[in-house]
Short mmCIF file of the C-alpha atoms (twelve columns), coordinates in Angstrom:
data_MODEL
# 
_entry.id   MODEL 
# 
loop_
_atom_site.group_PDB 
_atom_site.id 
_atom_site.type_symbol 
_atom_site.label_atom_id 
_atom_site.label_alt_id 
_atom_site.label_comp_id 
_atom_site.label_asym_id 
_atom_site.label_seq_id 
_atom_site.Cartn_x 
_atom_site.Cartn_y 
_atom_site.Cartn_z 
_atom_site.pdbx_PDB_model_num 
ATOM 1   C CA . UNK A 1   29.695  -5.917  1.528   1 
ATOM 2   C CA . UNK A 2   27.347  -6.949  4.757   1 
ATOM 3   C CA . UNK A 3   30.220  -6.416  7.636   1 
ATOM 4   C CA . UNK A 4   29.183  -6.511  11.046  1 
ATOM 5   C CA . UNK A 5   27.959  -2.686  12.080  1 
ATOM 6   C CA . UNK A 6   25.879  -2.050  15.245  1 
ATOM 7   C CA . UNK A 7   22.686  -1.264  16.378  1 
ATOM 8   C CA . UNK A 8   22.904  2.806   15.696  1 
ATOM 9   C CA . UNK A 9   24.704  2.065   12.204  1 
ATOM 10  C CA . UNK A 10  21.616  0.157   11.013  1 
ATOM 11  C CA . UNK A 11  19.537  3.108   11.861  1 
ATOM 12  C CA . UNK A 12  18.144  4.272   7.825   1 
ATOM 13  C CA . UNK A 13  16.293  7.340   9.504   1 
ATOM 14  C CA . UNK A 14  13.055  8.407   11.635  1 
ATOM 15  C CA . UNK A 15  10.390  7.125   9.408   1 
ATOM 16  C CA . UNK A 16  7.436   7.874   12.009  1 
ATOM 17  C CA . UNK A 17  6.915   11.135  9.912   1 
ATOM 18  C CA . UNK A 18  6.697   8.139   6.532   1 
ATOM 19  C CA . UNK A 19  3.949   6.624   9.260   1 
ATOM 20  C CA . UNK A 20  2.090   9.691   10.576  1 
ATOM 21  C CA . UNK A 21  1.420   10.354  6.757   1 
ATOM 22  C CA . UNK A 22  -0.122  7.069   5.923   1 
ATOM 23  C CA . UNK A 23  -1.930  7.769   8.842   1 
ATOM 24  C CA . UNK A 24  -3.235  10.901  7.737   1 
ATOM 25  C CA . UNK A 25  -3.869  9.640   4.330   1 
ATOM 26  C CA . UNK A 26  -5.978  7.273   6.268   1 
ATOM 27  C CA . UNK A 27  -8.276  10.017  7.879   1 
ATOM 28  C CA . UNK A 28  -8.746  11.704  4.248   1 
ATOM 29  C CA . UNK A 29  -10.106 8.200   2.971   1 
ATOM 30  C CA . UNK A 30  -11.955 7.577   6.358   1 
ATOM 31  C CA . UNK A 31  -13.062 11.356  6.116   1 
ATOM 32  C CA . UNK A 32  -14.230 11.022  2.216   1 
ATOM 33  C CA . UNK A 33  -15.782 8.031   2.805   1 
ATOM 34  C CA . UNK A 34  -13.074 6.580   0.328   1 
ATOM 35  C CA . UNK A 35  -12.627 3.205   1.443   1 
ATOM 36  C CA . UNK A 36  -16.282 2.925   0.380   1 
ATOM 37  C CA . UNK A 37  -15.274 2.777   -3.626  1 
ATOM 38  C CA . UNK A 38  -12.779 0.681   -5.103  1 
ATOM 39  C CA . UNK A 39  -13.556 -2.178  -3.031  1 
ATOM 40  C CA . UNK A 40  -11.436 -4.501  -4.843  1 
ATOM 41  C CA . UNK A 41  -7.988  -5.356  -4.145  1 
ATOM 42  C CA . UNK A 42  -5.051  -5.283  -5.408  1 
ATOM 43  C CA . UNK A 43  -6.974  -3.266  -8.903  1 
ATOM 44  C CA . UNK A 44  -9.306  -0.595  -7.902  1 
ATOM 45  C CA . UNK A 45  -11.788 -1.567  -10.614 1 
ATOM 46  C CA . UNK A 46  -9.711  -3.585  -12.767 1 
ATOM 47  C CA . UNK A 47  -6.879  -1.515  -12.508 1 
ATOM 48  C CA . UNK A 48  -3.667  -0.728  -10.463 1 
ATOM 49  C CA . UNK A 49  -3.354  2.491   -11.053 1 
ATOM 50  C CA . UNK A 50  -6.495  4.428   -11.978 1 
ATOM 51  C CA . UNK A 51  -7.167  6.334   -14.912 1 
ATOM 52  C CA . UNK A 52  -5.713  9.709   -15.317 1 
ATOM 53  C CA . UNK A 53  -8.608  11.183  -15.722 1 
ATOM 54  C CA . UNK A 54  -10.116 10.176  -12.158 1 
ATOM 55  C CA . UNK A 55  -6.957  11.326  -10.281 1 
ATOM 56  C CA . UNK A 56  -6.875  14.709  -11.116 1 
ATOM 57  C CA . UNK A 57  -10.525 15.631  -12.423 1 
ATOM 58  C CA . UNK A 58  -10.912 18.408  -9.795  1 
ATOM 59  C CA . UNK A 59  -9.675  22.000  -10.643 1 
ATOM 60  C CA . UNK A 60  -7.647  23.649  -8.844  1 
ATOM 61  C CA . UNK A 61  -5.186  19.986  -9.652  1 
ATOM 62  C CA . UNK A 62  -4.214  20.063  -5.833  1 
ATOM 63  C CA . UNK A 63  -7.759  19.633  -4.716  1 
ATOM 64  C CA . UNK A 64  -7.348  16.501  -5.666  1 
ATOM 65  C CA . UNK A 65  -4.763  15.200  -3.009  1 
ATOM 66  C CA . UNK A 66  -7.725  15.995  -0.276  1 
ATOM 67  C CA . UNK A 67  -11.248 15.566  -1.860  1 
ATOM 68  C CA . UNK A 68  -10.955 13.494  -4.692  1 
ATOM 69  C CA . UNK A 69  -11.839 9.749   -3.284  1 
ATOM 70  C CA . UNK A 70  -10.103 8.169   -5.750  1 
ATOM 71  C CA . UNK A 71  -7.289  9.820   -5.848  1 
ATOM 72  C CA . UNK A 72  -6.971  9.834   -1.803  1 
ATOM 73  C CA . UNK A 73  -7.376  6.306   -1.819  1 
ATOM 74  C CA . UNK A 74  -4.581  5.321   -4.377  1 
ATOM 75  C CA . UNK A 75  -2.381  7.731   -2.242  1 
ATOM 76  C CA . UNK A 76  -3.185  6.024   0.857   1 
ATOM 77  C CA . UNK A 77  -2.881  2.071   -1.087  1 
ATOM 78  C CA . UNK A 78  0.682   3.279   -2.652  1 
ATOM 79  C CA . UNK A 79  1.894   4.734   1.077   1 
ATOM 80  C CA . UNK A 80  1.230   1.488   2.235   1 
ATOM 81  C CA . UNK A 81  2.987   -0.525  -0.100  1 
ATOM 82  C CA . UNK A 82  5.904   1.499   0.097   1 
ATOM 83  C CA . UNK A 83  5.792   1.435   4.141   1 
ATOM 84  C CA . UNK A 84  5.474   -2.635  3.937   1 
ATOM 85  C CA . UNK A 85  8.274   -2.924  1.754   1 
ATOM 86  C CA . UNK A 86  10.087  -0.781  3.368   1 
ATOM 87  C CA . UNK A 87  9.968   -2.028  6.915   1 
ATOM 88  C CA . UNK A 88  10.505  -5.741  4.913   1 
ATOM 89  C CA . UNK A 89  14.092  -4.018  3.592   1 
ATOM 90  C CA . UNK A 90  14.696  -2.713  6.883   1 
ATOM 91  C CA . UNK A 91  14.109  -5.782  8.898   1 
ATOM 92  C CA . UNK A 92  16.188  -7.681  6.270   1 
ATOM 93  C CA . UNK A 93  19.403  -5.108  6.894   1 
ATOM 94  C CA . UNK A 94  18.661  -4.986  10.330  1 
ATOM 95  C CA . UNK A 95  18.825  -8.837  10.581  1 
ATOM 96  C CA . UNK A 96  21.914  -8.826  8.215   1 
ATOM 97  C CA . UNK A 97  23.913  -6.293  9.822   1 
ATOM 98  C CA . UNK A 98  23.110  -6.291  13.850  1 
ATOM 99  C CA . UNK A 99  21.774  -9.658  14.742  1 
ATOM 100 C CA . UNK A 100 21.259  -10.849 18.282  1 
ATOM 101 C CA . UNK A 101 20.012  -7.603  18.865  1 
ATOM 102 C CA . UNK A 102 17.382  -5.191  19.737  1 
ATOM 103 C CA . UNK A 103 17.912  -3.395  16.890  1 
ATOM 104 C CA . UNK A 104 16.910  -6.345  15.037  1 
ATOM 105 C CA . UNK A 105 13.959  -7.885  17.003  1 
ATOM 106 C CA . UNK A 106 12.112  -4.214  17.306  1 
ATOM 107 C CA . UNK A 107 12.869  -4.188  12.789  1 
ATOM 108 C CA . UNK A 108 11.225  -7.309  12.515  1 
ATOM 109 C CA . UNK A 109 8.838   -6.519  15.072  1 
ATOM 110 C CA . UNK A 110 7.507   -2.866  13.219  1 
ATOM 111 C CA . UNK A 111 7.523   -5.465  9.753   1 
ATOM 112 C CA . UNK A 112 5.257   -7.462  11.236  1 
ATOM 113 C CA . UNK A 113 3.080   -5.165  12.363  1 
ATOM 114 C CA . UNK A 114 3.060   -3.030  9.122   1 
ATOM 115 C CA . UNK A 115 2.156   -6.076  7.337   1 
ATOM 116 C CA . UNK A 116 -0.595  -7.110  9.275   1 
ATOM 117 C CA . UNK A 117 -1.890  -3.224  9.486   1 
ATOM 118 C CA . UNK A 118 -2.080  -3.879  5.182   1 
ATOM 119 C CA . UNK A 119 -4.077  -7.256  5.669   1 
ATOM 120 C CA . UNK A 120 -6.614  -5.170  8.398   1 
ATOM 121 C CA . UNK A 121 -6.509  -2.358  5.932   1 
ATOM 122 C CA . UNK A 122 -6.986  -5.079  2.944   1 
ATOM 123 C CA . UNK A 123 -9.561  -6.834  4.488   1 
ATOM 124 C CA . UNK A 124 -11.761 -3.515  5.606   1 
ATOM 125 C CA . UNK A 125 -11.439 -2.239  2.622   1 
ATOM 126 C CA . UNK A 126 -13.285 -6.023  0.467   1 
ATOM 127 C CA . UNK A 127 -15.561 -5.676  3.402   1 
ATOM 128 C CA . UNK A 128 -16.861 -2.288  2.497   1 
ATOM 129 C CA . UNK A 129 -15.662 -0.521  6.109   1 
ATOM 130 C CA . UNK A 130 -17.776 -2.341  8.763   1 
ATOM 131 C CA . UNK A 131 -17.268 0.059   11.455  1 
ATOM 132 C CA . UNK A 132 -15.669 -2.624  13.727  1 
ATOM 133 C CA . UNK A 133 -12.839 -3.402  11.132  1 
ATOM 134 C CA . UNK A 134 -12.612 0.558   10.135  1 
ATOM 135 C CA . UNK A 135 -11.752 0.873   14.149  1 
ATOM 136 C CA . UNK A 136 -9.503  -2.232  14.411  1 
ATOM 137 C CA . UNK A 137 -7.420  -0.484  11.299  1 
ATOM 138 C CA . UNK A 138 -7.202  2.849   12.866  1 
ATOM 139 C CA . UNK A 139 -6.119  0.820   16.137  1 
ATOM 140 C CA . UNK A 140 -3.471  -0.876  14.378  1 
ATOM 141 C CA . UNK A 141 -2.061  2.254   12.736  1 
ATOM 142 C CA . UNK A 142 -1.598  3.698   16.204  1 
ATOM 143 C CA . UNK A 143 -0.119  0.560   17.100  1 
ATOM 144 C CA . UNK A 144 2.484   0.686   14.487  1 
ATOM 145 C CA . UNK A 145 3.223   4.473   14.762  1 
ATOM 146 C CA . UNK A 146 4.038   3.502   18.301  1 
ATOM 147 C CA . UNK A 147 6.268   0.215   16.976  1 
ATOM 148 C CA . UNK A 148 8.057   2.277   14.745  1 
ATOM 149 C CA . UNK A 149 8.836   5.496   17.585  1 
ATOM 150 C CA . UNK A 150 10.098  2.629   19.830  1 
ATOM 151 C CA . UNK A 151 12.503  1.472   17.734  1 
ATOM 152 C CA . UNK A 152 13.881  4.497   16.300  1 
ATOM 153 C CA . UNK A 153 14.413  5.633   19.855  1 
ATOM 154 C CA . UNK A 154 16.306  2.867   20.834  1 
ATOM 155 C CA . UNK A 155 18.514  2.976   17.774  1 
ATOM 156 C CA . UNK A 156 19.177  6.888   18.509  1 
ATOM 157 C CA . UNK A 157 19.562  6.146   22.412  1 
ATOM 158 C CA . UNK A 158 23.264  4.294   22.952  1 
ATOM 159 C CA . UNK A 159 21.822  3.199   26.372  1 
ATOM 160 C CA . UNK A 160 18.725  1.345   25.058  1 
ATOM 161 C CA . UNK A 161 20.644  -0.954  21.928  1 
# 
């Protein structure tokens, strides 16, 4: 089941564009001034997903997806769980199927940093966006858009495995 493959066999896809749109979920919360409701975590008042009612109370529905705050911000919490777990699946196959590698150190390197872009994003949001940890989370996205680029180019570049 878990025979040896290399480097480029481990490679799942490019998921910068799975990145970029967290990221731009990000700017619609920043943008809507979001991140300053639902300052609980993980419920967004006492709740993990948020009554129908609030999601889609905007007509046309599809306004929603850009102007309705909460709505934007479950869209941006559920991206980021899915990115986390994720990069933790990746790093696991990567680890599994190439290890000793590049392939592997740059997987558990984008993990890490996708995890601790959730705990910046966790801890901005309980501390109702100071504008110092609003920055440090926008840093840290660029920082793992950049992780993530890095490794898929190495996995699609023979030369750099």
């Amino acid at each position: 089941f878990f025979k040896q493959k290399t480097a480029y066999e481990i490679k799942e896809c490019d998921w910068s564009s799975d990145v970029c749109s967290s990221d731009l979920l990000g700017a619609l919360v920043a943008g809507s001034r979001a991140g300053l409701t639902y300052n609980t975590w993980p419920l967004m008042d006492g709740r993990f997903v948020p009554p129908g009612e609030n999601l889609m109370r905007m007509q046309p529905w599809w306004v929603n997806f850009l102007e309705n705050i909460t709505t934007v911000q479950f869209e941006h919490r559920m991206m980021a769980y899915a990115l986390v777990l994720f990069a933790a699946w990746h790093a696991w196959r990567a680890g599994r199927a190439a290890p000793a590698t590049q392939a592997k150190f740059w997987a558990h390197m984008v993990f890490g940093l996708a995890f601790m872009q959730a705990c910046v994003g966790i801890m901005t949001l309980l501390l109702v966006v100071p504008i110092w940890a609003g920055l440090l989370h926008q840093a840290m996205a660029i920082v793992v858009l950049t992780a993530v680029s890095v490794h898929w180019r190495r996995l699609a570049a023979p030369a750099l495995r």
